[in-house]
CSV table of C-alpha atoms and ligand atoms in Angstrom, one decimal:
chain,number,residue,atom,x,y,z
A,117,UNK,CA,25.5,-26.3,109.5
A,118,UNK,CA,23.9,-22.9,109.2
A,119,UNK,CA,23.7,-21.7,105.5
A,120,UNK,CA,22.5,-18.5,104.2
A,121,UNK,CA,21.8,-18.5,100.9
A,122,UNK,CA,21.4,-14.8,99.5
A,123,UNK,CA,23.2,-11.3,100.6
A,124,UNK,CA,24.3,-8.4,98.7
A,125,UNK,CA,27.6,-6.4,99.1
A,126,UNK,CA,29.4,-3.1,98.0
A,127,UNK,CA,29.5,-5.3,94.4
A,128,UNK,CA,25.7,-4.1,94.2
A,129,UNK,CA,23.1,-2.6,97.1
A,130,UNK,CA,24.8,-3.8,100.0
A,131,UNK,CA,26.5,-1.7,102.5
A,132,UNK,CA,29.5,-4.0,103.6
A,133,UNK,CA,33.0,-5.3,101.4
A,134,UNK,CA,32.4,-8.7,100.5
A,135,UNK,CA,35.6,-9.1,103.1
A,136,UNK,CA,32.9,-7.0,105.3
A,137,UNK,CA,30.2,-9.4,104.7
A,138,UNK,CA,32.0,-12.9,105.2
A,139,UNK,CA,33.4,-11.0,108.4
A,140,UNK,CA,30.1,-10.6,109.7
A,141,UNK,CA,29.0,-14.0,108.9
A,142,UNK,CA,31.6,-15.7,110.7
A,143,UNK,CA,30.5,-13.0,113.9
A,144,UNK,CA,27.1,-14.5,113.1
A,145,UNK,CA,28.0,-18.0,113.6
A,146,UNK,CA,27.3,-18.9,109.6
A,147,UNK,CA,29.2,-22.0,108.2
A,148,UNK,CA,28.2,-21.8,104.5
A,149,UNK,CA,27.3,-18.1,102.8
A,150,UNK,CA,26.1,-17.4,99.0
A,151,UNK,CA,27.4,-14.2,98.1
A,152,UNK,CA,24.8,-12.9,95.4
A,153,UNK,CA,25.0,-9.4,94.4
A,154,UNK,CA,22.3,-8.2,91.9
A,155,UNK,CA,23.0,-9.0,88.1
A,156,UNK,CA,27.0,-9.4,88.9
A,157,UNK,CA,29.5,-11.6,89.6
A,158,UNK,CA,32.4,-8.6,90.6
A,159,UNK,CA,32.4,-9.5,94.6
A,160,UNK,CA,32.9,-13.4,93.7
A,161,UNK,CA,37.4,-13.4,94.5
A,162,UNK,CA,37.0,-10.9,97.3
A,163,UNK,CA,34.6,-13.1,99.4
A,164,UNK,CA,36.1,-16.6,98.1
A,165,UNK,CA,39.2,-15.2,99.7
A,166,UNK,CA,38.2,-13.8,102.9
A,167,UNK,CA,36.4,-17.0,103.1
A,168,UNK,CA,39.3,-19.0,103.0
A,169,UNK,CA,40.9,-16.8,106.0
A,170,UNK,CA,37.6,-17.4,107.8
A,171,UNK,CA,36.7,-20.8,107.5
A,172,UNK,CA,33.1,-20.3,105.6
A,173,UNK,CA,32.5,-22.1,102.4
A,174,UNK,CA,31.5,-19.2,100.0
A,175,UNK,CA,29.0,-20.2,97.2
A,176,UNK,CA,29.4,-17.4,94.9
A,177,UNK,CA,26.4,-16.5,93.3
A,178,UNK,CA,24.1,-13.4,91.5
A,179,UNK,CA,20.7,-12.4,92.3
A,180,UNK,CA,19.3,-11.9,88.4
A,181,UNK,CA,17.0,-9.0,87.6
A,182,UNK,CA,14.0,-10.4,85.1
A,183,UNK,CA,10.5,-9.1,84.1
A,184,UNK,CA,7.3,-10.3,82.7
A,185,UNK,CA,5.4,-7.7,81.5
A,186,UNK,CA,5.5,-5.4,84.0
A,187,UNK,CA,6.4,-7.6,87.2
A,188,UNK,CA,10.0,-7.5,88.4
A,189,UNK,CA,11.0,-11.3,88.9
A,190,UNK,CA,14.4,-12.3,91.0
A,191,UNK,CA,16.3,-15.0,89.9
A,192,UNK,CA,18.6,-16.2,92.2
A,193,UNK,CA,21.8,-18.1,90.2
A,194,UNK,CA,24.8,-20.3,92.5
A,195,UNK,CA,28.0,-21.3,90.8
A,196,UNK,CA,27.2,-20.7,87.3
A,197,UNK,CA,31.0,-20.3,84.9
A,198,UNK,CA,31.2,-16.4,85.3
A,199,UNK,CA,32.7,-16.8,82.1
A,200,UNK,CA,30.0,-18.0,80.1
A,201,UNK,CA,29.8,-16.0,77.3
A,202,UNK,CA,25.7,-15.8,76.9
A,203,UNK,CA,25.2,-15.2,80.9
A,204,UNK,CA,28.3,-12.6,81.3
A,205,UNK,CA,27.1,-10.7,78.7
A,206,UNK,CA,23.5,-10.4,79.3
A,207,UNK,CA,23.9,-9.6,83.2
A,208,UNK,CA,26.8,-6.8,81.8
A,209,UNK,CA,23.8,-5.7,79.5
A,210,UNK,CA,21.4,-5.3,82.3
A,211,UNK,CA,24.0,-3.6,84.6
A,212,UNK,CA,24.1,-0.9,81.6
A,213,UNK,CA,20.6,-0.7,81.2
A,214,UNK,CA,20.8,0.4,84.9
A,215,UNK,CA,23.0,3.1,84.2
A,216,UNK,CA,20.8,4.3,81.7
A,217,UNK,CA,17.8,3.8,83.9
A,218,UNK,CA,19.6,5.7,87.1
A,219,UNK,CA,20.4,9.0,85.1
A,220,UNK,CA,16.2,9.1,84.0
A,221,UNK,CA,15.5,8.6,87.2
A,222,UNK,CA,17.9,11.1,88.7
A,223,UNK,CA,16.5,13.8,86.2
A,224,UNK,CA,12.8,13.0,87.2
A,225,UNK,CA,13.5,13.7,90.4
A,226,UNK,CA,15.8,16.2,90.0
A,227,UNK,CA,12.6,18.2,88.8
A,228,UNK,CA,11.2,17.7,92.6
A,229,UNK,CA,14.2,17.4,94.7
A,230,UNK,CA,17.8,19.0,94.5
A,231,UNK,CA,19.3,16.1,93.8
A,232,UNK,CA,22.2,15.9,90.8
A,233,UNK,CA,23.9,12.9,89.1
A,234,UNK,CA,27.3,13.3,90.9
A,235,UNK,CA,25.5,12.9,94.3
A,236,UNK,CA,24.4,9.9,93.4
A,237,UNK,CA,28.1,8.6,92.1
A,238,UNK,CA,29.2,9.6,95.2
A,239,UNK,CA,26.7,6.8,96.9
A,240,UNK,CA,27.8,4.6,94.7
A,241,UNK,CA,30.5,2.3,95.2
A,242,UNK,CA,33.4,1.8,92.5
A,243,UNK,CA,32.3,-1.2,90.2
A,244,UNK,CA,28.8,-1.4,92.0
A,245,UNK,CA,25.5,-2.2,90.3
A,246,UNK,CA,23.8,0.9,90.5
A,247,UNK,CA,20.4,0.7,91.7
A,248,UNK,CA,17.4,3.0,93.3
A,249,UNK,CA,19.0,2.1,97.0
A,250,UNK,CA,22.0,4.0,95.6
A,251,UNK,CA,19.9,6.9,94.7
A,252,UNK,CA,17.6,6.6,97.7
A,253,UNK,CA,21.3,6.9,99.7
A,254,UNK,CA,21.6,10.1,97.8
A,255,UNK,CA,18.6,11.5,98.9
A,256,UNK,CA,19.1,10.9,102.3
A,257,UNK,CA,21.8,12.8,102.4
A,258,UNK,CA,20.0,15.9,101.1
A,259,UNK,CA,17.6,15.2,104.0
A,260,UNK,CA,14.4,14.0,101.9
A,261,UNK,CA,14.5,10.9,104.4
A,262,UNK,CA,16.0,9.4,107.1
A,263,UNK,CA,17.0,6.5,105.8
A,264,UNK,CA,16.8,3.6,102.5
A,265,UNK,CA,13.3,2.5,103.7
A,266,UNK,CA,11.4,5.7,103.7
A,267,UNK,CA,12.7,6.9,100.3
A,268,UNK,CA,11.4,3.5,99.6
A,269,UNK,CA,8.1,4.1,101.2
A,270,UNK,CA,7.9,7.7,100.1
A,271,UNK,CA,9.6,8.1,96.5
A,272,UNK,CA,11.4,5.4,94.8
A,273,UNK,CA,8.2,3.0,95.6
A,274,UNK,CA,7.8,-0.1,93.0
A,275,UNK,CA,6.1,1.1,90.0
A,276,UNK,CA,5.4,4.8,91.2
A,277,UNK,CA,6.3,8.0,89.0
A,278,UNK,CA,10.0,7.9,89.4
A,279,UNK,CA,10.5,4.2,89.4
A,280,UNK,CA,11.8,3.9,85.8
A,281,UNK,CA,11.7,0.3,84.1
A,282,UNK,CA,15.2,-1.1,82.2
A,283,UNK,CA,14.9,-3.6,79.9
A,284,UNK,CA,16.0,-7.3,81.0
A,285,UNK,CA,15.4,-10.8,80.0
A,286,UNK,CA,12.2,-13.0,81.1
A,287,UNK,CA,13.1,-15.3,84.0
A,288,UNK,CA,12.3,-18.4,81.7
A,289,UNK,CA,15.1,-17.0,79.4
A,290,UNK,CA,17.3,-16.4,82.1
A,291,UNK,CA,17.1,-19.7,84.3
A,292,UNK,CA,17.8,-21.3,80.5
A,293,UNK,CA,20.9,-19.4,80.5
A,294,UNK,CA,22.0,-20.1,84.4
A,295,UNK,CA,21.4,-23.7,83.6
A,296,UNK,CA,23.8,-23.3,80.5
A,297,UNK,CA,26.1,-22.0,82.3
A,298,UNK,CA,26.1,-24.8,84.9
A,299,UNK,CA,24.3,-23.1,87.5
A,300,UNK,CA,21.5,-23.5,90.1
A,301,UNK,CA,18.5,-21.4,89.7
A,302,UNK,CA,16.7,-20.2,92.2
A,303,UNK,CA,13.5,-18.1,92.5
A,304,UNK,CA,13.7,-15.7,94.8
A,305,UNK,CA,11.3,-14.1,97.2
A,306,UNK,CA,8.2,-14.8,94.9
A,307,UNK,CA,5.5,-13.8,97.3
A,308,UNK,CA,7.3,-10.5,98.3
A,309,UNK,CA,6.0,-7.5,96.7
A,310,UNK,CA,8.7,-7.9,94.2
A,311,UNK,CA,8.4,-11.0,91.5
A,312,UNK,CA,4.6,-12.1,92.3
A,313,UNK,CA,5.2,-15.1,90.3
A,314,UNK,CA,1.4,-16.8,89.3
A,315,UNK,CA,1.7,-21.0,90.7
A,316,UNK,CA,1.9,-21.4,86.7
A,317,UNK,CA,4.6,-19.1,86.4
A,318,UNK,CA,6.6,-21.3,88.5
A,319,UNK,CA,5.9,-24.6,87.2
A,320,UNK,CA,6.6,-23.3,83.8
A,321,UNK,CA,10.1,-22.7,85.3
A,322,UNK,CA,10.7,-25.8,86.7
A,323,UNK,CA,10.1,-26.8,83.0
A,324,UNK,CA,12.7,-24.2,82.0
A,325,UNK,CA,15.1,-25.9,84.6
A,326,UNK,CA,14.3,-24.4,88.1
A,327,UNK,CA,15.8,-26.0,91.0
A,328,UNK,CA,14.3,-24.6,94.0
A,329,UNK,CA,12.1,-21.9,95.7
A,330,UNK,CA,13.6,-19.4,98.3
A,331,UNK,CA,10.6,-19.9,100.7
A,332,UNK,CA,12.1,-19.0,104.6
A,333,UNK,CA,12.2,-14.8,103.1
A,334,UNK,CA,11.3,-12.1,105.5
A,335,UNK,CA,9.2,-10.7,103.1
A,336,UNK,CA,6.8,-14.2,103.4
A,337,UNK,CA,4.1,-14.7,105.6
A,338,UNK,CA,3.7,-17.9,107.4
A,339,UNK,CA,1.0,-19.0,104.7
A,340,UNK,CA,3.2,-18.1,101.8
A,341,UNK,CA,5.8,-19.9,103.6
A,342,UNK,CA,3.5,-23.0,103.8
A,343,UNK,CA,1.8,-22.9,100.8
A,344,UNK,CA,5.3,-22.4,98.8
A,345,UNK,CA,6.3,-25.8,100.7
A,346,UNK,CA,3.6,-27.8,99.6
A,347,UNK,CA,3.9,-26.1,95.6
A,348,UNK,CA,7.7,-27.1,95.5
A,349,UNK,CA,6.7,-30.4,96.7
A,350,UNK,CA,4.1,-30.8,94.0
A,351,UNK,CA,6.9,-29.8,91.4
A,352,UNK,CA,10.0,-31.9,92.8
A,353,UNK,CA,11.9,-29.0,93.3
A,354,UNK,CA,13.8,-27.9,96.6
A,355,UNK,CA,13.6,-25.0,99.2
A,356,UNK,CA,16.0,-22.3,100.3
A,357,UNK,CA,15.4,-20.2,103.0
A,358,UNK,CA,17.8,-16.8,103.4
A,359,UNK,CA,18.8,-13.4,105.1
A,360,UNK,CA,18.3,-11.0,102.2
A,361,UNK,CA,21.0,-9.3,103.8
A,362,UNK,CA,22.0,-5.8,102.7
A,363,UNK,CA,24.0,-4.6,105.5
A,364,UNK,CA,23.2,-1.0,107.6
A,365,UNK,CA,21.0,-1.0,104.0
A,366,UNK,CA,17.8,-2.9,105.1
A,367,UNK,CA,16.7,-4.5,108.5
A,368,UNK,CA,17.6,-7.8,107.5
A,369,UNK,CA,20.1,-9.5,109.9
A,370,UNK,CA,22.4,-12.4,108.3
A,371,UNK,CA,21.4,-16.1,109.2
A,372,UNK,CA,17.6,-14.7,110.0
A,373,UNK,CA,16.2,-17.4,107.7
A,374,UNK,CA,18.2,-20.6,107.6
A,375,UNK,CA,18.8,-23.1,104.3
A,376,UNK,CA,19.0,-27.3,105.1
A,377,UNK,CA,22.2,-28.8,104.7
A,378,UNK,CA,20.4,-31.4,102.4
A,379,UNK,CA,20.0,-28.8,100.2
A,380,UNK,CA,23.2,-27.0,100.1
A,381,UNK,CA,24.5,-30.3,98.9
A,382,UNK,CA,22.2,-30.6,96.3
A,383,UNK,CA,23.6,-27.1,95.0
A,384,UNK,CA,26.9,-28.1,95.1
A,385,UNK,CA,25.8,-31.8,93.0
A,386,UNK,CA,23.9,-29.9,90.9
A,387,UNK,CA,26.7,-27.7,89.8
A,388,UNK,CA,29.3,-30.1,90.0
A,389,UNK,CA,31.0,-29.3,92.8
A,390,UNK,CA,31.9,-31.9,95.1
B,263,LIG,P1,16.4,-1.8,91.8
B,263,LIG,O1,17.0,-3.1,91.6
B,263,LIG,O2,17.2,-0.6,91.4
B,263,LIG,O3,15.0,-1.7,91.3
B,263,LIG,O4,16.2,-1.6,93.4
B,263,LIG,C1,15.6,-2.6,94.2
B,263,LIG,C2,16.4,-2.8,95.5
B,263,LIG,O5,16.0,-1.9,96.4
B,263,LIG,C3,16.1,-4.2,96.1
B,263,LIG,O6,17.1,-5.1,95.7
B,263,LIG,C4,16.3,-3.9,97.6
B,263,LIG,O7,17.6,-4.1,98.0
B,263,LIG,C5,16.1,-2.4,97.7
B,263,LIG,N1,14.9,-2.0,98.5
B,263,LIG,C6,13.6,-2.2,98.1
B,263,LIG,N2,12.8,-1.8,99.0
B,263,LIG,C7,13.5,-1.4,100.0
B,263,LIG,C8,13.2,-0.8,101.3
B,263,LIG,N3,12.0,-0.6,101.7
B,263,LIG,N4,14.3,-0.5,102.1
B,263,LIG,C9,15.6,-0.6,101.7
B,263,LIG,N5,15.9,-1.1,100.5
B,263,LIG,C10,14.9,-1.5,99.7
B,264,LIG,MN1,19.0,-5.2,96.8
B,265,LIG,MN1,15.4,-9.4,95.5
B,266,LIG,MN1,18.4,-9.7,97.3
């Protein structure tokens, strides 16, 4: 069984449908496939169907924006009730806090760069969760870069001058909420640049009601990789491993990093659904 646990579609940063996407995972030989599209449930019937014409169990998911303090944290969530009044709204707050967050940014850079607010629209897809990779698209079309990465490298950098913070929940409130909602939380990426959780930060999760640790990330190194192991060990908690994909968005290529079959059915308990 090859399961990959965490890709993005048109629903937020990704370049491909959710149709797209569960296309290209049957191309890529992938049996099981989380759909999880930042702070949104919108691509969850699109890719549940296309999954049924395909023959991939779907596990609909989100990939939760949080913060402490100034550190970005990912939360990944798997079959949580989409409608669960606490979790739908707060994920619809942060997906206007974006908005918000998107025009500042536009106007900061609009003072360096001819860039305009309808530009921008036009990047992003209808219902999407507007983010910088939206805005980076933008700019590559009024030839600042070539492509998503070096607008990342070059402008829209984590924490630089026009990387404008929104407010969201703390991932302890969040995995609280996921949990309510009869879902599987997740951490994702935590050794990436985004969501450099401390080792207490974690267990203080697993407290909360974390369930696992995306460890098999492109973003780790082989001694993340192996010191995540032996930390989600420690806490009793399980390990995910995932393509990140994003489409023609990012390098990532789906089923690059792999998830057990063990585990996948210890989501599916977990939430209930077997
Ligand atoms: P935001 O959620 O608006 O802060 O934007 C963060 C998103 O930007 C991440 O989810 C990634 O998909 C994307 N991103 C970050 N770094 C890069 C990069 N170097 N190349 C392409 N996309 C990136
Ligand atoms: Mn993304
Ligand atoms: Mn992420
Ligand atoms: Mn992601």
């Amino acid at each position: 069984m090859r399961a990959d646990l965490h890709t993005h579609s048109t629903a937020s940063d990704g370049t491909t449908t959710p149709s797209e996407l569960v296309a290209a995972a049957a191309a890529a030989g992938i049996d099981v496939l989380a759909i999880t599209d930042h702070d949104t449930t919108a691509g969850w019937e699109e890719a549940l169907a296309a999954g049924d014409r395909y023959g991939i169990r779907i596990i609909p998911g989100s990939e939760i924006t949080t913060r402490v303090g100034r550190n970005k944290v990912h939360l990944l969530s798997y079959l949580q009730r989409r409608d669960d009044e606490e979790l739908a709204a707060r994920l619809a707050d942060s997906r206007s806090s974006r908005v918000v967050r998107a025009r500042s940014m536009v106007e900061l850079l609009a003072r360096d760069y001819p860039i305009t607010w309808d530009v921008v629209l036009r990047h992003t897809p209808p219902g999407a969760t507007i983010g910088r990779p939206h805005i980076a698209d933008a700019l590559v079309e009024l030839g600042v870069a070539p492509n998503r990465d070096e607008v990342f490298t070059t402008v829209l950098y984590d924490g630089g001058r026009y990387d404008v913070p929104n407010a969201v929940p703390t991932p302890v409130e969040m995995v609280g909420l996921v949990r309510a909602a009869g879902g599987v939380p997740v951490i994702a990426h935590p050794r990436a640049r985004v969501g450099q959780l401390t080792e207490q930060q974690i267990a203080d999760l697993v407290d909360a009601g974390l369930a696992g640790i995306e460890v098999d990330h492109r973003d780790h190194s082989e001694a993340d990789r192996r010191r995540l192991r032996e930390l989600a060990s420690e806490l009793g908690i399980f390990v995910t491993g995932s393509s990140d994909y994003h489409g023609a968005g990012k390098l990532n290529e789906l089923g690059e990093n792999l998830t057990a079959p063990e585990v996948v059915e210890q989501i599916l308990d977990l939430a209930g659904h077997r």
